[in-house]
PDB file of C-alpha atoms in Angstrom:
ATOM      1  CA  UNK A   1    -124.306  -6.942 -74.732  1.00 49.00           C
ATOM      2  CA  UNK A   2    -123.142  -9.705 -72.609  1.00 50.00           C
ATOM      3  CA  UNK A   3    -119.777 -11.627 -73.437  1.00 53.00           C
ATOM      4  CA  UNK A   4    -119.691 -15.390 -74.045  1.00 57.00           C
ATOM      5  CA  UNK A   5    -118.529 -16.833 -71.072  1.00 57.00           C
ATOM      6  CA  UNK A   6    -114.595 -17.777 -70.445  1.00 57.00           C
ATOM      7  CA  UNK A   7    -112.964 -14.908 -73.336  1.00 63.00           C
ATOM      8  CA  UNK A   8    -111.024 -12.564 -71.553  1.00 71.00           C
ATOM      9  CA  UNK A   9    -111.896  -8.564 -71.201  1.00 76.00           C
ATOM     10  CA  UNK A  10    -110.054  -6.950 -73.657  1.00 79.00           C
ATOM     11  CA  UNK A  11    -107.864  -3.674 -71.584  1.00 80.00           C
ATOM     12  CA  UNK A  12    -106.461  -0.180 -73.605  1.00 82.00           C
ATOM     13  CA  UNK A  13    -103.768   1.219 -71.198  1.00 83.00           C
ATOM     14  CA  UNK A  14    -102.767   4.811 -72.916  1.00 82.00           C
ATOM     15  CA  UNK A  15     -99.923   6.441 -71.211  1.00 80.00           C
ATOM     16  CA  UNK A  16     -99.188   9.541 -69.906  1.00 79.00           C
ATOM     17  CA  UNK A  17     -95.371  10.467 -70.341  1.00 76.00           C
ATOM     18  CA  UNK A  18     -96.617  14.562 -68.204  1.00 78.00           C
ATOM     19  CA  UNK A  19     -93.531  14.277 -65.220  1.00 79.00           C
ATOM     20  CA  UNK A  20     -96.232  15.243 -62.128  1.00 80.00           C
ATOM     21  CA  UNK A  21     -95.668  18.018 -59.764  1.00 80.00           C
ATOM     22  CA  UNK A  22     -93.867  15.548 -56.400  1.00 80.00           C
ATOM     23  CA  UNK A  23     -91.128  14.682 -59.406  1.00 78.00           C
ATOM     24  CA  UNK A  24     -90.021  17.293 -61.349  1.00 77.00           C
ATOM     25  CA  UNK A  25     -86.484  17.958 -61.763  1.00 72.00           C
ATOM     26  CA  UNK A  26     -85.620  13.288 -60.531  1.00 75.00           C
ATOM     27  CA  UNK A  27     -87.025  11.583 -63.227  1.00 74.00           C
ATOM     28  CA  UNK A  28     -84.758  10.115 -66.244  1.00 69.00           C
ATOM     29  CA  UNK A  29     -86.495  12.321 -69.001  1.00 67.00           C
ATOM     30  CA  UNK A  30     -85.911  15.298 -66.951  1.00 67.00           C
ATOM     31  CA  UNK A  31     -82.404  14.663 -65.532  1.00 69.00           C
ATOM     32  CA  UNK A  32     -78.581  14.490 -67.848  1.00 66.00           C
ATOM     33  CA  UNK A  33     -77.649  11.598 -67.400  1.00 65.00           C
ATOM     34  CA  UNK A  34     -74.278  11.807 -69.066  1.00 70.00           C
ATOM     35  CA  UNK A  35     -71.028  10.750 -67.254  1.00 72.00           C
ATOM     36  CA  UNK A  36     -68.848  13.344 -65.594  1.00 69.00           C
ATOM     37  CA  UNK A  37     -66.695  14.488 -67.971  1.00 71.00           C
ATOM     38  CA  UNK A  38     -62.354  15.624 -66.426  1.00 72.00           C
ATOM     39  CA  UNK A  39     -60.145  17.781 -67.353  1.00 70.00           C
ATOM     40  CA  UNK A  40     -56.304  16.782 -67.756  1.00 73.00           C
ATOM     41  CA  UNK A  41     -54.194  19.475 -66.771  1.00 74.00           C
ATOM     42  CA  UNK A  42     -51.010  18.667 -67.134  1.00 71.00           C
ATOM     43  CA  UNK A  43     -49.554  21.459 -65.731  1.00 76.00           C
ATOM     44  CA  UNK A  44     -50.569  20.780 -62.537  1.00 76.00           C
ATOM     45  CA  UNK A  45     -48.668  19.335 -59.217  1.00 77.00           C
ATOM     46  CA  UNK A  46     -50.317  15.819 -59.850  1.00 76.00           C
ATOM     47  CA  UNK A  47     -49.737  15.791 -63.733  1.00 74.00           C
ATOM     48  CA  UNK A  48     -45.951  16.800 -62.733  1.00 76.00           C
ATOM     49  CA  UNK A  49     -45.618  14.121 -60.185  1.00 76.00           C
ATOM     50  CA  UNK A  50     -47.405  11.277 -62.499  1.00 73.00           C
ATOM     51  CA  UNK A  51     -45.161  12.396 -65.178  1.00 73.00           C
ATOM     52  CA  UNK A  52     -41.434  12.470 -63.189  1.00 78.00           C
ATOM     53  CA  UNK A  53     -42.697   9.101 -61.022  1.00 79.00           C
ATOM     54  CA  UNK A  54     -43.291   7.416 -64.907  1.00 77.00           C
ATOM     55  CA  UNK A  55     -39.328   8.302 -65.594  1.00 79.00           C
ATOM     56  CA  UNK A  56     -37.696   7.795 -62.199  1.00 81.00           C
ATOM     57  CA  UNK A  57     -39.307   4.378 -63.141  1.00 85.00           C
ATOM     58  CA  UNK A  58     -38.280   3.588 -66.777  1.00 85.00           C
ATOM     59  CA  UNK A  59     -34.548   4.542 -65.925  1.00 86.00           C
ATOM     60  CA  UNK A  60     -34.923   2.279 -62.712  1.00 86.00           C
ATOM     61  CA  UNK A  61     -35.874  -0.413 -64.476  1.00 89.00           C
ATOM     62  CA  UNK A  62     -33.370   0.034 -67.327  1.00 90.00           C
ATOM     63  CA  UNK A  63     -30.867  -0.037 -65.049  1.00 89.00           C
ATOM     64  CA  UNK A  64     -31.319  -3.258 -64.140  1.00 88.00           C
ATOM     65  CA  UNK A  65     -32.351  -5.080 -67.014  1.00 90.00           C
ATOM     66  CA  UNK A  66     -28.973  -3.890 -68.158  1.00 88.00           C
ATOM     67  CA  UNK A  67     -26.467  -5.223 -64.829  1.00 86.00           C
ATOM     68  CA  UNK A  68     -29.023  -8.245 -65.467  1.00 84.00           C
ATOM     69  CA  UNK A  69     -27.485  -8.641 -68.306  1.00 83.00           C
ATOM     70  CA  UNK A  70     -24.307  -7.979 -67.923  1.00 83.00           C
ATOM     71  CA  UNK A  71     -23.838 -10.406 -64.646  1.00 77.00           C
ATOM     72  CA  UNK A  72     -25.887 -13.385 -67.101  1.00 75.00           C
ATOM     73  CA  UNK A  73     -23.113 -12.357 -69.893  1.00 74.00           C
ATOM     74  CA  UNK A  74     -20.073 -13.096 -67.423  1.00 69.00           C
ATOM     75  CA  UNK A  75     -21.919 -16.607 -66.435  1.00 62.00           C
ATOM     76  CA  UNK A  76     -20.032 -19.540 -68.798  1.00 58.00           C
ATOM     77  CA  UNK A  77     -23.040 -20.976 -70.722  1.00 57.00           C
ATOM     78  CA  UNK A  78     -24.539 -24.728 -70.330  1.00 55.00           C
ATOM     79  CA  UNK A  79     -23.300 -25.632 -66.602  1.00 50.00           C
ATOM     80  CA  UNK A  80     -26.015 -28.253 -66.608  1.00 51.00           C
ATOM     81  CA  UNK A  81     -25.556 -29.829 -69.413  1.00 50.00           C
ATOM     82  CA  UNK A  82     -24.656 -33.653 -67.844  1.00 47.00           C
ATOM     83  CA  UNK A  83     -22.655 -35.151 -70.905  1.00 42.00           C
ATOM     84  CA  UNK A  84     -19.574 -32.755 -71.208  1.00 48.00           C
ATOM     85  CA  UNK A  85     -17.360 -34.273 -68.077  1.00 53.00           C
ATOM     86  CA  UNK A  86     -20.582 -36.231 -66.437  1.00 53.00           C
ATOM     87  CA  UNK A  87     -18.025 -37.473 -63.466  1.00 55.00           C
ATOM     88  CA  UNK A  88     -16.665 -33.749 -62.302  1.00 55.00           C
ATOM     89  CA  UNK A  89     -13.922 -33.765 -60.473  1.00 52.00           C
ATOM     90  CA  UNK A  90     -14.480 -32.415 -56.877  1.00 48.00           C
ATOM     91  CA  UNK A  91     -12.925 -29.083 -57.028  1.00 47.00           C
ATOM     92  CA  UNK A  92     -14.401 -28.513 -60.657  1.00 50.00           C
ATOM     93  CA  UNK A  93     -17.878 -29.512 -59.363  1.00 49.00           C
ATOM     94  CA  UNK A  94     -17.750 -27.045 -57.047  1.00 45.00           C
ATOM     95  CA  UNK A  95     -16.525 -23.835 -59.294  1.00 46.00           C
ATOM     96  CA  UNK A  96     -19.429 -24.658 -61.788  1.00 50.00           C
ATOM     97  CA  UNK A  97     -21.969 -24.608 -58.776  1.00 49.00           C
ATOM     98  CA  UNK A  98     -20.539 -21.021 -57.611  1.00 51.00           C
ATOM     99  CA  UNK A  99     -21.340 -20.057 -60.981  1.00 52.00           C
ATOM    100  CA  UNK A 100     -24.886 -21.459 -61.260  1.00 51.00           C
ATOM    101  CA  UNK A 101     -25.127 -19.189 -58.464  1.00 51.00           C
ATOM    102  CA  UNK A 102     -24.238 -16.066 -59.567  1.00 51.00           C
ATOM    103  CA  UNK A 103     -26.928 -13.549 -58.725  1.00 50.00           C
ATOM    104  CA  UNK A 104     -30.443 -16.430 -58.076  1.00 47.00           C
ATOM    105  CA  UNK A 105     -30.340 -15.807 -54.165  1.00 46.00           C
ATOM    106  CA  UNK A 106     -33.885 -16.548 -53.082  1.00 44.00           C
ATOM    107  CA  UNK A 107     -33.279 -13.616 -50.012  1.00 46.00           C
ATOM    108  CA  UNK A 108     -31.628 -10.574 -53.149  1.00 54.00           C
ATOM    109  CA  UNK A 109     -34.236  -7.768 -51.433  1.00 56.00           C
ATOM    110  CA  UNK A 110     -34.858  -4.104 -52.713  1.00 59.00           C
ATOM    111  CA  UNK A 111     -32.626  -1.435 -51.784  1.00 64.00           C
ATOM    112  CA  UNK A 112     -35.893   0.835 -50.220  1.00 58.00           C
ATOM    113  CA  UNK A 113     -36.807  -3.190 -48.975  1.00 55.00           C
ATOM    114  CA  UNK A 114     -33.271  -3.156 -46.926  1.00 59.00           C
ATOM    115  CA  UNK A 115     -33.966   1.078 -45.501  1.00 60.00           C
ATOM    116  CA  UNK A 116     -37.758  -0.327 -44.304  1.00 55.00           C
ATOM    117  CA  UNK A 117     -36.750  -3.630 -42.540  1.00 49.00           C
ATOM    118  CA  UNK A 118     -33.728  -2.572 -41.848  1.00 53.00           C
ATOM    119  CA  UNK A 119     -29.915  -4.067 -42.011  1.00 49.00           C
ATOM    120  CA  UNK A 120     -30.966  -7.323 -39.622  1.00 46.00           C
ATOM    121  CA  UNK A 121     -32.863  -9.186 -41.669  1.00 44.00           C
ATOM    122  CA  UNK A 122     -32.897 -12.348 -41.580  1.00 46.00           C
ATOM    123  CA  UNK A 123     -34.456 -15.408 -43.174  1.00 44.00           C
ATOM    124  CA  UNK A 124     -34.387 -19.284 -42.260  1.00 47.00           C
ATOM    125  CA  UNK A 125     -32.373 -20.837 -39.988  1.00 52.00           C
ATOM    126  CA  UNK A 126     -29.105 -17.690 -38.676  1.00 54.00           C
ATOM    127  CA  UNK A 127     -26.012 -19.044 -38.888  1.00 61.00           C
ATOM    128  CA  UNK A 128     -22.253 -17.030 -39.680  1.00 67.00           C
ATOM    129  CA  UNK A 129     -21.141 -19.356 -41.420  1.00 75.00           C
ATOM    130  CA  UNK A 130     -21.500 -20.178 -45.576  1.00 80.00           C
ATOM    131  CA  UNK A 131     -23.094 -23.089 -46.701  1.00 83.00           C
ATOM    132  CA  UNK A 132     -20.436 -25.088 -46.839  1.00 85.00           C
ATOM    133  CA  UNK A 133     -19.037 -24.609 -43.877  1.00 84.00           C
ATOM    134  CA  UNK A 134     -22.588 -25.749 -42.590  1.00 88.00           C
ATOM    135  CA  UNK A 135     -22.865 -28.841 -44.299  1.00 87.00           C
ATOM    136  CA  UNK A 136     -18.494 -29.953 -43.200  1.00 87.00           C
ATOM    137  CA  UNK A 137     -20.690 -28.574 -39.550  1.00 87.00           C
ATOM    138  CA  UNK A 138     -23.205 -31.396 -39.821  1.00 90.00           C
ATOM    139  CA  UNK A 139     -22.290 -35.496 -38.224  1.00 88.00           C
ATOM    140  CA  UNK A 140     -22.656 -37.592 -41.933  1.00 91.00           C
ATOM    141  CA  UNK A 141     -19.973 -35.458 -43.957  1.00 91.00           C
ATOM    142  CA  UNK A 142     -17.246 -37.486 -41.785  1.00 91.00           C
ATOM    143  CA  UNK A 143     -19.070 -40.536 -43.273  1.00 92.00           C
ATOM    144  CA  UNK A 144     -18.941 -38.990 -46.723  1.00 92.00           C
ATOM    145  CA  UNK A 145     -16.614 -41.485 -48.562  1.00 93.00           C
ATOM    146  CA  UNK A 146     -17.616 -44.836 -46.029  1.00 94.00           C
ATOM    147  CA  UNK A 147     -21.939 -43.992 -47.232  1.00 94.00           C
ATOM    148  CA  UNK A 148     -20.976 -43.502 -50.957  1.00 94.00           C
ATOM    149  CA  UNK A 149     -19.541 -47.632 -50.465  1.00 94.00           C
ATOM    150  CA  UNK A 150     -21.612 -48.658 -48.559  1.00 94.00           C
ATOM    151  CA  UNK A 151     -24.325 -47.657 -50.819  1.00 94.00           C
ATOM    152  CA  UNK A 152     -21.603 -48.742 -53.951  1.00 94.00           C
ATOM    153  CA  UNK A 153     -21.866 -52.703 -52.258  1.00 94.00           C
ATOM    154  CA  UNK A 154     -25.234 -53.161 -50.984  1.00 94.00           C
ATOM    155  CA  UNK A 155     -28.437 -52.508 -53.200  1.00 95.00           C
ATOM    156  CA  UNK A 156     -30.449 -51.610 -50.167  1.00 95.00           C
ATOM    157  CA  UNK A 157     -29.585 -49.664 -47.484  1.00 94.00           C
ATOM    158  CA  UNK A 158     -30.464 -48.804 -43.385  1.00 94.00           C
ATOM    159  CA  UNK A 159     -29.445 -45.874 -42.681  1.00 93.00           C
ATOM    160  CA  UNK A 160     -29.793 -44.544 -38.843  1.00 91.00           C
ATOM    161  CA  UNK A 161     -29.521 -41.039 -38.223  1.00 85.00           C
ATOM    162  CA  UNK A 162     -31.552 -38.305 -35.552  1.00 80.00           C
ATOM    163  CA  UNK A 163     -32.491 -35.641 -36.545  1.00 77.00           C
ATOM    164  CA  UNK A 164     -30.177 -32.868 -37.763  1.00 78.00           C
ATOM    165  CA  UNK A 165     -27.687 -35.292 -38.337  1.00 84.00           C
ATOM    166  CA  UNK A 166     -27.968 -33.810 -42.722  1.00 88.00           C
ATOM    167  CA  UNK A 167     -28.767 -36.999 -43.364  1.00 90.00           C
ATOM    168  CA  UNK A 168     -32.173 -35.745 -46.128  1.00 91.00           C
ATOM    169  CA  UNK A 169     -30.034 -32.542 -47.551  1.00 92.00           C
ATOM    170  CA  UNK A 170     -26.106 -34.618 -47.521  1.00 94.00           C
ATOM    171  CA  UNK A 171     -27.134 -38.187 -49.081  1.00 94.00           C
ATOM    172  CA  UNK A 172     -28.652 -37.633 -52.194  1.00 95.00           C
ATOM    173  CA  UNK A 173     -26.101 -34.624 -53.426  1.00 95.00           C
ATOM    174  CA  UNK A 174     -22.828 -36.781 -52.282  1.00 95.00           C
ATOM    175  CA  UNK A 175     -24.541 -39.604 -54.818  1.00 95.00           C
ATOM    176  CA  UNK A 176     -25.639 -36.887 -57.355  1.00 94.00           C
ATOM    177  CA  UNK A 177     -21.618 -36.265 -56.465  1.00 92.00           C
ATOM    178  CA  UNK A 178     -20.538 -39.368 -56.568  1.00 93.00           C
ATOM    179  CA  UNK A 179     -21.694 -39.260 -60.878  1.00 92.00           C
ATOM    180  CA  UNK A 180     -25.190 -41.216 -59.464  1.00 93.00           C
ATOM    181  CA  UNK A 181     -27.328 -39.591 -61.422  1.00 92.00           C
ATOM    182  CA  UNK A 182     -26.186 -40.600 -64.871  1.00 92.00           C
ATOM    183  CA  UNK A 183     -28.086 -43.648 -65.157  1.00 91.00           C
ATOM    184  CA  UNK A 184     -31.071 -42.023 -63.485  1.00 94.00           C
ATOM    185  CA  UNK A 185     -32.693 -39.641 -61.117  1.00 95.00           C
ATOM    186  CA  UNK A 186     -32.393 -39.513 -57.280  1.00 96.00           C
ATOM    187  CA  UNK A 187     -36.003 -39.704 -55.956  1.00 96.00           C
ATOM    188  CA  UNK A 188     -36.157 -39.046 -52.022  1.00 96.00           C
ATOM    189  CA  UNK A 189     -39.066 -39.178 -50.627  1.00 95.00           C
ATOM    190  CA  UNK A 190     -41.321 -37.476 -47.811  1.00 93.00           C
ATOM    191  CA  UNK A 191     -43.904 -38.200 -45.373  1.00 90.00           C
ATOM    192  CA  UNK A 192     -45.079 -34.598 -45.728  1.00 91.00           C
ATOM    193  CA  UNK A 193     -45.763 -31.982 -48.128  1.00 91.00           C
ATOM    194  CA  UNK A 194     -44.046 -28.937 -46.187  1.00 92.00           C
ATOM    195  CA  UNK A 195     -40.791 -30.942 -45.677  1.00 92.00           C
ATOM    196  CA  UNK A 196     -40.012 -32.398 -49.348  1.00 93.00           C
ATOM    197  CA  UNK A 197     -40.801 -27.980 -50.472  1.00 93.00           C
ATOM    198  CA  UNK A 198     -38.700 -26.892 -48.016  1.00 93.00           C
ATOM    199  CA  UNK A 199     -35.389 -29.791 -48.420  1.00 94.00           C
ATOM    200  CA  UNK A 200     -35.483 -29.229 -51.649  1.00 94.00           C
ATOM    201  CA  UNK A 201     -35.190 -25.361 -51.311  1.00 93.00           C
ATOM    202  CA  UNK A 202     -32.517 -26.257 -49.449  1.00 93.00           C
ATOM    203  CA  UNK A 203     -30.889 -28.354 -51.375  1.00 94.00           C
ATOM    204  CA  UNK A 204     -31.018 -26.412 -54.558  1.00 93.00           C
ATOM    205  CA  UNK A 205     -28.951 -23.435 -52.634  1.00 91.00           C
ATOM    206  CA  UNK A 206     -26.638 -25.877 -52.011  1.00 91.00           C
ATOM    207  CA  UNK A 207     -26.581 -27.174 -54.969  1.00 91.00           C
ATOM    208  CA  UNK A 208     -26.053 -24.322 -56.451  1.00 88.00           C
ATOM    209  CA  UNK A 209     -28.862 -24.097 -58.864  1.00 91.00           C
ATOM    210  CA  UNK A 210     -32.442 -22.639 -59.269  1.00 90.00           C
ATOM    211  CA  UNK A 211     -35.510 -24.772 -57.601  1.00 91.00           C
ATOM    212  CA  UNK A 212     -36.599 -26.919 -60.319  1.00 90.00           C
ATOM    213  CA  UNK A 213     -33.704 -27.192 -62.506  1.00 90.00           C
ATOM    214  CA  UNK A 214     -31.565 -29.737 -61.302  1.00 93.00           C
ATOM    215  CA  UNK A 215     -32.908 -30.434 -57.891  1.00 95.00           C
ATOM    216  CA  UNK A 216     -36.785 -29.731 -57.689  1.00 94.00           C
ATOM    217  CA  UNK A 217     -39.799 -31.485 -55.700  1.00 95.00           C
ATOM    218  CA  UNK A 218     -43.465 -33.105 -56.501  1.00 94.00           C
ATOM    219  CA  UNK A 219     -46.341 -32.975 -54.100  1.00 92.00           C
ATOM    220  CA  UNK A 220     -50.106 -32.712 -55.211  1.00 90.00           C
ATOM    221  CA  UNK A 221     -51.212 -30.453 -57.479  1.00 88.00           C
ATOM    222  CA  UNK A 222     -47.698 -28.997 -57.871  1.00 90.00           C
ATOM    223  CA  UNK A 223     -44.475 -29.942 -59.452  1.00 92.00           C
ATOM    224  CA  UNK A 224     -41.361 -27.585 -59.483  1.00 92.00           C
ATOM    225  CA  UNK A 225     -39.007 -30.018 -61.852  1.00 93.00           C
ATOM    226  CA  UNK A 226     -37.637 -29.672 -65.312  1.00 90.00           C
ATOM    227  CA  UNK A 227     -35.314 -31.665 -67.772  1.00 91.00           C
ATOM    228  CA  UNK A 228     -32.620 -31.613 -66.030  1.00 91.00           C
ATOM    229  CA  UNK A 229     -33.594 -33.205 -62.588  1.00 94.00           C
ATOM    230  CA  UNK A 230     -31.412 -35.306 -60.939  1.00 95.00           C
ATOM    231  CA  UNK A 231     -32.453 -34.460 -57.831  1.00 96.00           C
ATOM    232  CA  UNK A 232     -36.339 -34.720 -56.975  1.00 96.00           C
ATOM    233  CA  UNK A 233     -38.129 -34.871 -53.165  1.00 96.00           C
ATOM    234  CA  UNK A 234     -41.549 -35.943 -53.161  1.00 96.00           C
ATOM    235  CA  UNK A 235     -44.165 -37.067 -51.243  1.00 94.00           C
ATOM    236  CA  UNK A 236     -44.844 -40.528 -51.105  1.00 93.00           C
ATOM    237  CA  UNK A 237     -48.529 -40.262 -52.420  1.00 93.00           C
ATOM    238  CA  UNK A 238     -46.591 -38.953 -55.504  1.00 94.00           C
ATOM    239  CA  UNK A 239     -44.429 -41.770 -55.603  1.00 95.00           C
ATOM    240  CA  UNK A 240     -46.625 -43.914 -54.980  1.00 94.00           C
ATOM    241  CA  UNK A 241     -48.886 -42.815 -57.701  1.00 94.00           C
ATOM    242  CA  UNK A 242     -45.437 -42.796 -60.772  1.00 94.00           C
ATOM    243  CA  UNK A 243     -44.596 -46.649 -59.824  1.00 94.00           C
ATOM    244  CA  UNK A 244     -49.039 -47.191 -59.891  1.00 92.00           C
ATOM    245  CA  UNK A 245     -48.118 -46.173 -63.871  1.00 92.00           C
ATOM    246  CA  UNK A 246     -44.091 -47.235 -64.045  1.00 93.00           C
ATOM    247  CA  UNK A 247     -43.658 -49.602 -62.067  1.00 92.00           C
ATOM    248  CA  UNK A 248     -39.825 -50.518 -62.794  1.00 93.00           C
ATOM    249  CA  UNK A 249     -39.219 -46.877 -61.688  1.00 94.00           C
ATOM    250  CA  UNK A 250     -36.789 -46.464 -65.000  1.00 94.00           C
ATOM    251  CA  UNK A 251     -36.275 -43.065 -64.593  1.00 94.00           C
ATOM    252  CA  UNK A 252     -34.472 -43.946 -61.639  1.00 96.00           C
ATOM    253  CA  UNK A 253     -31.321 -45.629 -60.240  1.00 96.00           C
ATOM    254  CA  UNK A 254     -31.819 -44.565 -56.471  1.00 96.00           C
ATOM    255  CA  UNK A 255     -34.689 -44.545 -54.308  1.00 96.00           C
ATOM    256  CA  UNK A 256     -34.237 -42.910 -50.432  1.00 96.00           C
ATOM    257  CA  UNK A 257     -37.181 -43.537 -48.262  1.00 94.00           C
ATOM    258  CA  UNK A 258     -36.536 -41.200 -45.876  1.00 92.00           C
ATOM    259  CA  UNK A 259     -38.143 -40.925 -41.861  1.00 87.00           C
ATOM    260  CA  UNK A 260     -38.908 -44.529 -42.740  1.00 87.00           C
ATOM    261  CA  UNK A 261     -40.233 -44.869 -39.251  1.00 85.00           C
ATOM    262  CA  UNK A 262     -43.212 -41.955 -39.323  1.00 85.00           C
ATOM    263  CA  UNK A 263     -45.082 -45.753 -40.750  1.00 83.00           C
ATOM    264  CA  UNK A 264     -47.752 -44.000 -43.302  1.00 84.00           C
ATOM    265  CA  UNK A 265     -50.072 -46.376 -45.513  1.00 89.00           C
ATOM    266  CA  UNK A 266     -48.302 -44.992 -48.497  1.00 90.00           C
ATOM    267  CA  UNK A 267     -44.691 -45.989 -47.160  1.00 90.00           C
ATOM    268  CA  UNK A 268     -46.069 -49.691 -45.512  1.00 91.00           C
ATOM    269  CA  UNK A 269     -47.337 -50.036 -49.392  1.00 94.00           C
ATOM    270  CA  UNK A 270     -44.362 -48.826 -51.618  1.00 94.00           C
ATOM    271  CA  UNK A 271     -42.319 -51.286 -49.158  1.00 93.00           C
ATOM    272  CA  UNK A 272     -43.596 -54.306 -50.598  1.00 94.00           C
ATOM    273  CA  UNK A 273     -43.769 -52.741 -53.866  1.00 95.00           C
ATOM    274  CA  UNK A 274     -39.916 -51.684 -53.574  1.00 95.00           C
ATOM    275  CA  UNK A 275     -38.852 -54.817 -52.037  1.00 94.00           C
ATOM    276  CA  UNK A 276     -40.372 -56.687 -55.135  1.00 95.00           C
ATOM    277  CA  UNK A 277     -38.220 -54.000 -57.872  1.00 95.00           C
ATOM    278  CA  UNK A 278     -35.285 -54.562 -56.361  1.00 95.00           C
ATOM    279  CA  UNK A 279     -35.565 -58.465 -57.649  1.00 94.00           C
ATOM    280  CA  UNK A 280     -36.446 -56.968 -60.615  1.00 94.00           C
ATOM    281  CA  UNK A 281     -33.854 -54.235 -60.938  1.00 94.00           C
ATOM    282  CA  UNK A 282     -30.342 -55.147 -59.561  1.00 93.00           C
ATOM    283  CA  UNK A 283     -28.828 -52.160 -60.187  1.00 94.00           C
ATOM    284  CA  UNK A 284     -31.685 -50.064 -57.980  1.00 95.00           C
ATOM    285  CA  UNK A 285     -30.381 -49.149 -54.755  1.00 96.00           C
ATOM    286  CA  UNK A 286     -32.430 -48.345 -52.454  1.00 96.00           C
ATOM    287  CA  UNK A 287     -31.742 -46.509 -49.120  1.00 95.00           C
ATOM    288  CA  UNK A 288     -34.677 -46.763 -45.630  1.00 94.00           C
ATOM    289  CA  UNK A 289     -33.567 -43.656 -43.838  1.00 92.00           C
ATOM    290  CA  UNK A 290     -34.688 -42.951 -40.323  1.00 86.00           C
ATOM    291  CA  UNK A 291     -34.313 -41.604 -36.915  1.00 78.00           C
ATOM    292  CA  UNK A 292     -35.129 -44.415 -33.843  1.00 73.00           C
ATOM    293  CA  UNK A 293     -33.905 -48.057 -33.137  1.00 65.00           C
ATOM    294  CA  UNK A 294     -36.227 -49.566 -35.033  1.00 74.00           C
ATOM    295  CA  UNK A 295     -34.203 -50.299 -38.120  1.00 81.00           C
ATOM    296  CA  UNK A 296     -33.751 -53.909 -37.574  1.00 86.00           C
ATOM    297  CA  UNK A 297     -37.034 -54.518 -38.354  1.00 87.00           C
ATOM    298  CA  UNK A 298     -36.204 -52.616 -41.520  1.00 89.00           C
ATOM    299  CA  UNK A 299     -33.463 -54.656 -42.538  1.00 90.00           C
ATOM    300  CA  UNK A 300     -34.887 -57.948 -41.627  1.00 91.00           C
ATOM    301  CA  UNK A 301     -38.359 -56.666 -44.421  1.00 91.00           C
ATOM    302  CA  UNK A 302     -35.052 -56.122 -47.008  1.00 92.00           C
ATOM    303  CA  UNK A 303     -33.358 -59.298 -46.617  1.00 91.00           C
ATOM    304  CA  UNK A 304     -31.861 -58.769 -43.764  1.00 92.00           C
ATOM    305  CA  UNK A 305     -29.210 -55.631 -45.717  1.00 93.00           C
ATOM    306  CA  UNK A 306     -27.416 -53.273 -43.875  1.00 93.00           C
ATOM    307  CA  UNK A 307     -27.227 -51.130 -41.426  1.00 92.00           C
ATOM    308  CA  UNK A 308     -25.753 -47.353 -41.959  1.00 93.00           C
ATOM    309  CA  UNK A 309     -25.232 -45.558 -38.520  1.00 91.00           C
ATOM    310  CA  UNK A 310     -25.043 -41.609 -37.880  1.00 88.00           C
ATOM    311  CA  UNK A 311     -24.249 -41.082 -34.680  1.00 83.00           C
ATOM    312  CA  UNK A 312     -24.802 -37.180 -33.456  1.00 68.00           C
ATOM    313  CA  UNK A 313     -26.905 -34.342 -34.022  1.00 61.00           C
ATOM    314  CA  UNK A 314     -25.450 -30.845 -35.031  1.00 50.00           C
ATOM    315  CA  UNK A 315     -28.852 -28.654 -37.306  1.00 51.00           C
ATOM    316  CA  UNK A 316     -31.293 -27.893 -34.773  1.00 52.00           C
ATOM    317  CA  UNK A 317     -34.874 -29.057 -35.777  1.00 52.00           C
ATOM    318  CA  UNK A 318     -37.588 -26.621 -35.380  1.00 50.00           C
TER     319      UNK A 318
END
């Protein structure tokens, strides 16, 4: 019988489940696919070692937590609250910084790591001087009072100092110690992200606080600040973003443009915006720092403002 043209031919397929001779014992139907059974032997050497290590780790963790709780209980509370004493004496301020820095060193290492690396391991700049002695050895320390007075008397100030004179790390701290943070934040711009992070870390150690509390930084995709932050290091691009959102920069009382001689596109735009801002906010303080002798151009641009010179260079910069 002939099928109509275009009709599909029906095929019947019959499955044969019989295993061929050359595949006997190798197919899924004939093999045992159950998972491998694991037998635990608590009395074995591995079981005893695991049990002892767990007990030692637990005991060591409990001792460490107890020591940390004891240390935290011995530290006076609420030292970061600025409304208690906005302008403390220098001795009291130094005492508060020391108390806040107890046990908060970023370079603390466990004993096993000290034994592994040896006792001579160091971080950052090698120096036998304490942090306070290093601050006092900087050239800017001798001009601390003169600098604070110059900032008080001038709305815009151009600061000239060589790289390593201490202007980047010390000016913000001097102004904070003088009470400028009671009216707003102190913002300091850096031309590079790595510089903003490293400088903020160093200043937090000198200020006696954790990074991100009273001293923090803000770069692209990373904001290490908090509600208690009074000194903020940031890239010039981040400050430009803030001034586009808030044209009066109402959160800041002091703006410091560091390394202005590098003249990035963001710095040049900030020059124009901040020149208009100082006219709208007479109480705002603007500091422009430079490591070269081109300060006359900056001074002429900002209404022929005064120039403050820091002679000498002490701290080596890598």
